[in-house]
């Protein structure tokens, strides 16, 4: 066997071995894992903003913010019944420092984010938050979403976690 034939045989063997190893790795559970994908969405018009937010493994919430009232209304479809089994309602106007009767032309942004809460005690919150921003002032408040065995019924309040005023140089909302 001459040198070029030997090199070609070794190269073919290495290539065949790599293909076999890759095929076996793809078939053995735990060797190759697909990466999880998360898709959330937000949308708004002149009157409402809506978004989805993951609450648990395979469960998401749907939240709607009414610009006229300042109410966030949310719901979670029960996978077994395909009905809304858990609901949320919270008014954001006070949290965003609106004065009574001054929210006639309010505009808001509503987006969701992920946050794993460290050292939770008491009520359990989902590993996600809702961010509501007053589009006129830049004031933003983050809300925790009650989730777990204690979250039931259709009138669960959201938990105002903290706020920040974007136009105030980053100082926190009182």
PDB file of C-alpha atoms in Angstrom:
ATOM      1  CA  UNK A   1       0.000   0.000   0.000  1.00  0.00           C
ATOM      2  CA  UNK A   2       1.500   3.313  -1.030  1.00  0.00           C
ATOM      3  CA  UNK A   3       1.534   6.411   1.106  1.00  0.00           C
ATOM      4  CA  UNK A   4      -1.349   8.267  -0.626  1.00  0.00           C
ATOM      5  CA  UNK A   5      -3.619   5.208  -0.391  1.00  0.00           C
ATOM      6  CA  UNK A   6      -2.784   4.866   3.311  1.00  0.00           C
ATOM      7  CA  UNK A   7      -3.604   8.563   3.973  1.00  0.00           C
ATOM      8  CA  UNK A   8      -6.895   8.270   2.064  1.00  0.00           C
ATOM      9  CA  UNK A   9      -7.839   5.133   4.012  1.00  0.00           C
ATOM     10  CA  UNK A  10      -7.085   6.809   7.358  1.00  0.00           C
ATOM     11  CA  UNK A  11      -9.052   9.938   6.373  1.00  0.00           C
ATOM     12  CA  UNK A  12     -12.033   7.833   5.280  1.00  0.00           C
ATOM     13  CA  UNK A  13     -11.872   5.886   8.558  1.00  0.00           C
ATOM     14  CA  UNK A  14     -11.793   9.063  10.653  1.00  0.00           C
ATOM     15  CA  UNK A  15     -14.719  10.520   8.686  1.00  0.00           C
ATOM     16  CA  UNK A  16     -16.729   7.303   9.008  1.00  0.00           C
ATOM     17  CA  UNK A  17     -15.972   7.158  12.743  1.00  0.00           C
ATOM     18  CA  UNK A  18     -17.109  10.761  13.224  1.00  0.00           C
ATOM     19  CA  UNK A  19     -20.365  10.053  11.373  1.00  0.00           C
ATOM     20  CA  UNK A  20     -21.051   6.937  13.450  1.00  0.00           C
ATOM     21  CA  UNK A  21     -20.241   8.766  16.701  1.00  0.00           C
ATOM     22  CA  UNK A  22     -22.509  11.664  15.731  1.00  0.00           C
ATOM     23  CA  UNK A  23     -25.345   9.298  14.838  1.00  0.00           C
ATOM     24  CA  UNK A  24     -25.023   7.389  18.110  1.00  0.00           C
ATOM     25  CA  UNK A  25     -24.868  10.636  20.102  1.00  0.00           C
ATOM     26  CA  UNK A  26     -28.072  11.825  18.447  1.00  0.00           C
ATOM     27  CA  UNK A  27     -29.863   8.597  19.383  1.00  0.00           C
ATOM     28  CA  UNK A  28     -28.709   8.338  23.000  1.00  0.00           C
ATOM     29  CA  UNK A  29     -30.976  10.348  25.330  1.00  0.00           C
ATOM     30  CA  UNK A  30     -29.194  13.105  27.184  1.00  0.00           C
ATOM     31  CA  UNK A  31     -26.201  13.337  24.841  1.00  0.00           C
ATOM     32  CA  UNK A  32     -27.765  15.834  22.485  1.00  0.00           C
ATOM     33  CA  UNK A  33     -30.505  18.012  23.893  1.00  0.00           C
ATOM     34  CA  UNK A  34     -32.510  20.473  21.880  1.00  0.00           C
ATOM     35  CA  UNK A  35     -32.384  23.968  23.324  1.00  0.00           C
ATOM     36  CA  UNK A  36     -35.691  25.163  24.800  1.00  0.00           C
ATOM     37  CA  UNK A  37     -37.319  28.035  22.958  1.00  0.00           C
ATOM     38  CA  UNK A  38     -39.410  30.707  24.625  1.00  0.00           C
ATOM     39  CA  UNK A  39     -41.690  33.026  22.685  1.00  0.00           C
ATOM     40  CA  UNK A  40     -43.635  35.801  24.330  1.00  0.00           C
ATOM     41  CA  UNK A  41     -45.514  38.537  22.571  1.00  0.00           C
ATOM     42  CA  UNK A  42     -46.694  42.076  23.204  1.00  0.00           C
ATOM     43  CA  UNK A  43     -48.932  44.309  21.143  1.00  0.00           C
ATOM     44  CA  UNK A  44     -50.832  47.558  21.655  1.00  0.00           C
ATOM     45  CA  UNK A  45     -53.173  49.967  19.936  1.00  0.00           C
ATOM     46  CA  UNK A  46     -54.748  53.252  21.049  1.00  0.00           C
ATOM     47  CA  UNK A  47     -56.856  51.662  23.795  1.00  0.00           C
ATOM     48  CA  UNK A  48     -55.215  48.446  24.959  1.00  0.00           C
ATOM     49  CA  UNK A  49     -51.875  46.698  25.369  1.00  0.00           C
ATOM     50  CA  UNK A  50     -51.645  42.903  25.594  1.00  0.00           C
ATOM     51  CA  UNK A  51     -48.861  40.442  26.313  1.00  0.00           C
ATOM     52  CA  UNK A  52     -48.248  36.803  27.106  1.00  0.00           C
ATOM     53  CA  UNK A  53     -45.983  35.610  29.893  1.00  0.00           C
ATOM     54  CA  UNK A  54     -44.743  32.131  30.868  1.00  0.00           C
ATOM     55  CA  UNK A  55     -45.903  31.153  34.361  1.00  0.00           C
ATOM     56  CA  UNK A  56     -44.950  27.502  34.664  1.00  0.00           C
ATOM     57  CA  UNK A  57     -43.822  24.568  32.560  1.00  0.00           C
ATOM     58  CA  UNK A  58     -46.133  24.707  29.535  1.00  0.00           C
ATOM     59  CA  UNK A  59     -48.477  27.289  31.087  1.00  0.00           C
ATOM     60  CA  UNK A  60     -48.662  30.939  30.097  1.00  0.00           C
ATOM     61  CA  UNK A  61     -50.728  33.890  31.148  1.00  0.00           C
ATOM     62  CA  UNK A  62     -52.441  36.459  28.959  1.00  0.00           C
ATOM     63  CA  UNK A  63     -52.631  40.041  30.232  1.00  0.00           C
ATOM     64  CA  UNK A  64     -54.536  43.046  28.879  1.00  0.00           C
ATOM     65  CA  UNK A  65     -54.025  46.649  30.033  1.00  0.00           C
ATOM     66  CA  UNK A  66     -56.966  49.010  29.455  1.00  0.00           C
ATOM     67  CA  UNK A  67     -55.628  52.545  28.879  1.00  0.00           C
ATOM     68  CA  UNK A  68     -58.938  54.152  29.829  1.00  0.00           C
ATOM     69  CA  UNK A  69     -59.255  52.551  33.275  1.00  0.00           C
ATOM     70  CA  UNK A  70     -55.657  51.561  34.083  1.00  0.00           C
ATOM     71  CA  UNK A  71     -56.816  48.015  34.837  1.00  0.00           C
ATOM     72  CA  UNK A  72     -54.637  45.021  34.007  1.00  0.00           C
ATOM     73  CA  UNK A  73     -56.795  41.954  33.559  1.00  0.00           C
ATOM     74  CA  UNK A  74     -55.123  38.591  33.115  1.00  0.00           C
ATOM     75  CA  UNK A  75     -56.019  34.982  32.747  1.00  0.00           C
ATOM     76  CA  UNK A  76     -54.509  31.513  32.606  1.00  0.00           C
ATOM     77  CA  UNK A  77     -56.077  28.746  30.574  1.00  0.00           C
ATOM     78  CA  UNK A  78     -56.380  25.481  32.467  1.00  0.00           C
ATOM     79  CA  UNK A  79     -54.725  22.824  30.250  1.00  0.00           C
ATOM     80  CA  UNK A  80     -57.265  20.198  31.329  1.00  0.00           C
ATOM     81  CA  UNK A  81     -60.461  22.219  30.819  1.00  0.00           C
ATOM     82  CA  UNK A  82     -59.342  24.811  28.238  1.00  0.00           C
ATOM     83  CA  UNK A  83     -61.121  27.429  30.390  1.00  0.00           C
ATOM     84  CA  UNK A  84     -59.690  30.378  32.278  1.00  0.00           C
ATOM     85  CA  UNK A  85     -59.188  28.974  35.761  1.00  0.00           C
ATOM     86  CA  UNK A  86     -56.960  31.622  37.329  1.00  0.00           C
ATOM     87  CA  UNK A  87     -57.462  35.328  36.803  1.00  0.00           C
ATOM     88  CA  UNK A  88     -55.801  38.578  37.763  1.00  0.00           C
ATOM     89  CA  UNK A  89     -56.927  42.174  38.144  1.00  0.00           C
ATOM     90  CA  UNK A  90     -54.915  45.189  39.245  1.00  0.00           C
ATOM     91  CA  UNK A  91     -55.151  48.938  38.655  1.00  0.00           C
ATOM     92  CA  UNK A  92     -51.805  50.549  37.768  1.00  0.00           C
ATOM     93  CA  UNK A  93     -52.771  54.230  37.977  1.00  0.00           C
ATOM     94  CA  UNK A  94     -51.824  54.753  41.637  1.00  0.00           C
ATOM     95  CA  UNK A  95     -48.566  52.801  41.198  1.00  0.00           C
ATOM     96  CA  UNK A  96     -47.621  55.092  38.287  1.00  0.00           C
ATOM     97  CA  UNK A  97     -48.498  58.235  40.315  1.00  0.00           C
ATOM     98  CA  UNK A  98     -51.560  59.246  38.305  1.00  0.00           C
ATOM     99  CA  UNK A  99     -53.800  61.759  40.054  1.00  0.00           C
ATOM    100  CA  UNK A 100     -57.532  61.026  40.307  1.00  0.00           C
ATOM    101  CA  UNK A 101     -59.319  61.941  37.066  1.00  0.00           C
ATOM    102  CA  UNK A 102     -56.075  62.666  35.165  1.00  0.00           C
ATOM    103  CA  UNK A 103     -55.831  59.432  33.148  1.00  0.00           C
ATOM    104  CA  UNK A 104     -58.157  60.383  30.277  1.00  0.00           C
ATOM    105  CA  UNK A 105     -55.518  60.194  27.538  1.00  0.00           C
ATOM    106  CA  UNK A 106     -53.068  57.815  29.188  1.00  0.00           C
ATOM    107  CA  UNK A 107     -50.830  55.644  27.011  1.00  0.00           C
ATOM    108  CA  UNK A 108     -48.933  52.646  28.315  1.00  0.00           C
ATOM    109  CA  UNK A 109     -46.413  50.029  27.300  1.00  0.00           C
ATOM    110  CA  UNK A 110     -46.772  46.469  28.605  1.00  0.00           C
ATOM    111  CA  UNK A 111     -44.048  43.829  28.277  1.00  0.00           C
ATOM    112  CA  UNK A 112     -43.116  40.696  30.167  1.00  0.00           C
ATOM    113  CA  UNK A 113     -39.767  39.497  31.428  1.00  0.00           C
ATOM    114  CA  UNK A 114     -38.213  36.556  33.229  1.00  0.00           C
ATOM    115  CA  UNK A 115     -37.106  36.683  36.856  1.00  0.00           C
ATOM    116  CA  UNK A 116     -36.436  33.793  39.221  1.00  0.00           C
ATOM    117  CA  UNK A 117     -37.140  35.117  42.702  1.00  0.00           C
ATOM    118  CA  UNK A 118     -34.490  34.219  45.290  1.00  0.00           C
ATOM    119  CA  UNK A 119     -35.485  33.241  48.823  1.00  0.00           C
ATOM    120  CA  UNK A 120     -39.237  33.546  48.426  1.00  0.00           C
ATOM    121  CA  UNK A 121     -41.345  33.223  51.527  1.00  0.00           C
ATOM    122  CA  UNK A 122     -45.109  33.336  51.829  1.00  0.00           C
ATOM    123  CA  UNK A 123     -46.957  33.708  48.547  1.00  0.00           C
ATOM    124  CA  UNK A 124     -45.234  32.202  45.553  1.00  0.00           C
ATOM    125  CA  UNK A 125     -44.655  34.296  42.458  1.00  0.00           C
ATOM    126  CA  UNK A 126     -44.255  33.006  38.913  1.00  0.00           C
ATOM    127  CA  UNK A 127     -40.728  33.193  37.442  1.00  0.00           C
ATOM    128  CA  UNK A 128     -41.867  36.119  35.293  1.00  0.00           C
ATOM    129  CA  UNK A 129     -42.736  39.772  35.731  1.00  0.00           C
ATOM    130  CA  UNK A 130     -44.874  42.341  33.942  1.00  0.00           C
ATOM    131  CA  UNK A 131     -43.420  45.783  33.243  1.00  0.00           C
ATOM    132  CA  UNK A 132     -45.893  48.648  32.789  1.00  0.00           C
ATOM    133  CA  UNK A 133     -44.583  51.990  31.538  1.00  0.00           C
ATOM    134  CA  UNK A 134     -46.442  55.293  31.376  1.00  0.00           C
ATOM    135  CA  UNK A 135     -45.544  56.341  27.815  1.00  0.00           C
ATOM    136  CA  UNK A 136     -45.872  60.052  28.717  1.00  0.00           C
ATOM    137  CA  UNK A 137     -43.462  60.129  31.660  1.00  0.00           C
ATOM    138  CA  UNK A 138     -41.336  56.989  31.316  1.00  0.00           C
ATOM    139  CA  UNK A 139     -42.321  55.855  34.809  1.00  0.00           C
ATOM    140  CA  UNK A 140     -42.157  52.041  34.935  1.00  0.00           C
ATOM    141  CA  UNK A 141     -43.410  49.599  37.573  1.00  0.00           C
ATOM    142  CA  UNK A 142     -42.541  45.887  37.717  1.00  0.00           C
ATOM    143  CA  UNK A 143     -45.243  43.473  38.885  1.00  0.00           C
ATOM    144  CA  UNK A 144     -44.916  39.968  40.273  1.00  0.00           C
ATOM    145  CA  UNK A 145     -47.559  37.415  39.315  1.00  0.00           C
ATOM    146  CA  UNK A 146     -48.924  35.173  42.097  1.00  0.00           C
ATOM    147  CA  UNK A 147     -48.644  31.555  40.979  1.00  0.00           C
ATOM    148  CA  UNK A 148     -48.754  28.172  42.675  1.00  0.00           C
ATOM    149  CA  UNK A 149     -51.055  26.360  45.070  1.00  0.00           C
ATOM    150  CA  UNK A 150     -52.311  29.614  46.629  1.00  0.00           C
ATOM    151  CA  UNK A 151     -53.228  31.240  43.306  1.00  0.00           C
ATOM    152  CA  UNK A 152     -56.800  30.427  42.502  1.00  0.00           C
ATOM    153  CA  UNK A 153     -59.972  32.229  41.606  1.00  0.00           C
ATOM    154  CA  UNK A 154     -60.443  35.054  39.182  1.00  0.00           C
ATOM    155  CA  UNK A 155     -59.448  38.164  41.176  1.00  0.00           C
ATOM    156  CA  UNK A 156     -55.813  37.698  42.198  1.00  0.00           C
ATOM    157  CA  UNK A 157     -54.013  41.037  42.573  1.00  0.00           C
ATOM    158  CA  UNK A 158     -50.609  41.548  41.001  1.00  0.00           C
ATOM    159  CA  UNK A 159     -47.731  42.433  43.341  1.00  0.00           C
ATOM    160  CA  UNK A 160     -46.059  45.796  42.681  1.00  0.00           C
ATOM    161  CA  UNK A 161     -42.364  44.983  43.153  1.00  0.00           C
ATOM    162  CA  UNK A 162     -40.587  48.229  42.376  1.00  0.00           C
ATOM    163  CA  UNK A 163     -40.562  51.151  40.011  1.00  0.00           C
ATOM    164  CA  UNK A 164     -38.194  53.497  38.286  1.00  0.00           C
ATOM    165  CA  UNK A 165     -38.596  56.866  36.600  1.00  0.00           C
ATOM    166  CA  UNK A 166     -36.665  56.929  33.337  1.00  0.00           C
ATOM    167  CA  UNK A 167     -36.791  60.724  33.072  1.00  0.00           C
ATOM    168  CA  UNK A 168     -35.781  61.251  36.667  1.00  0.00           C
ATOM    169  CA  UNK A 169     -32.193  60.167  36.196  1.00  0.00           C
ATOM    170  CA  UNK A 170     -32.890  56.616  37.292  1.00  0.00           C
ATOM    171  CA  UNK A 171     -34.106  57.316  40.807  1.00  0.00           C
ATOM    172  CA  UNK A 172     -36.651  54.890  42.193  1.00  0.00           C
ATOM    173  CA  UNK A 173     -40.343  55.603  42.302  1.00  0.00           C
ATOM    174  CA  UNK A 174     -41.493  56.446  45.850  1.00  0.00           C
TER     175      UNK A 174
END
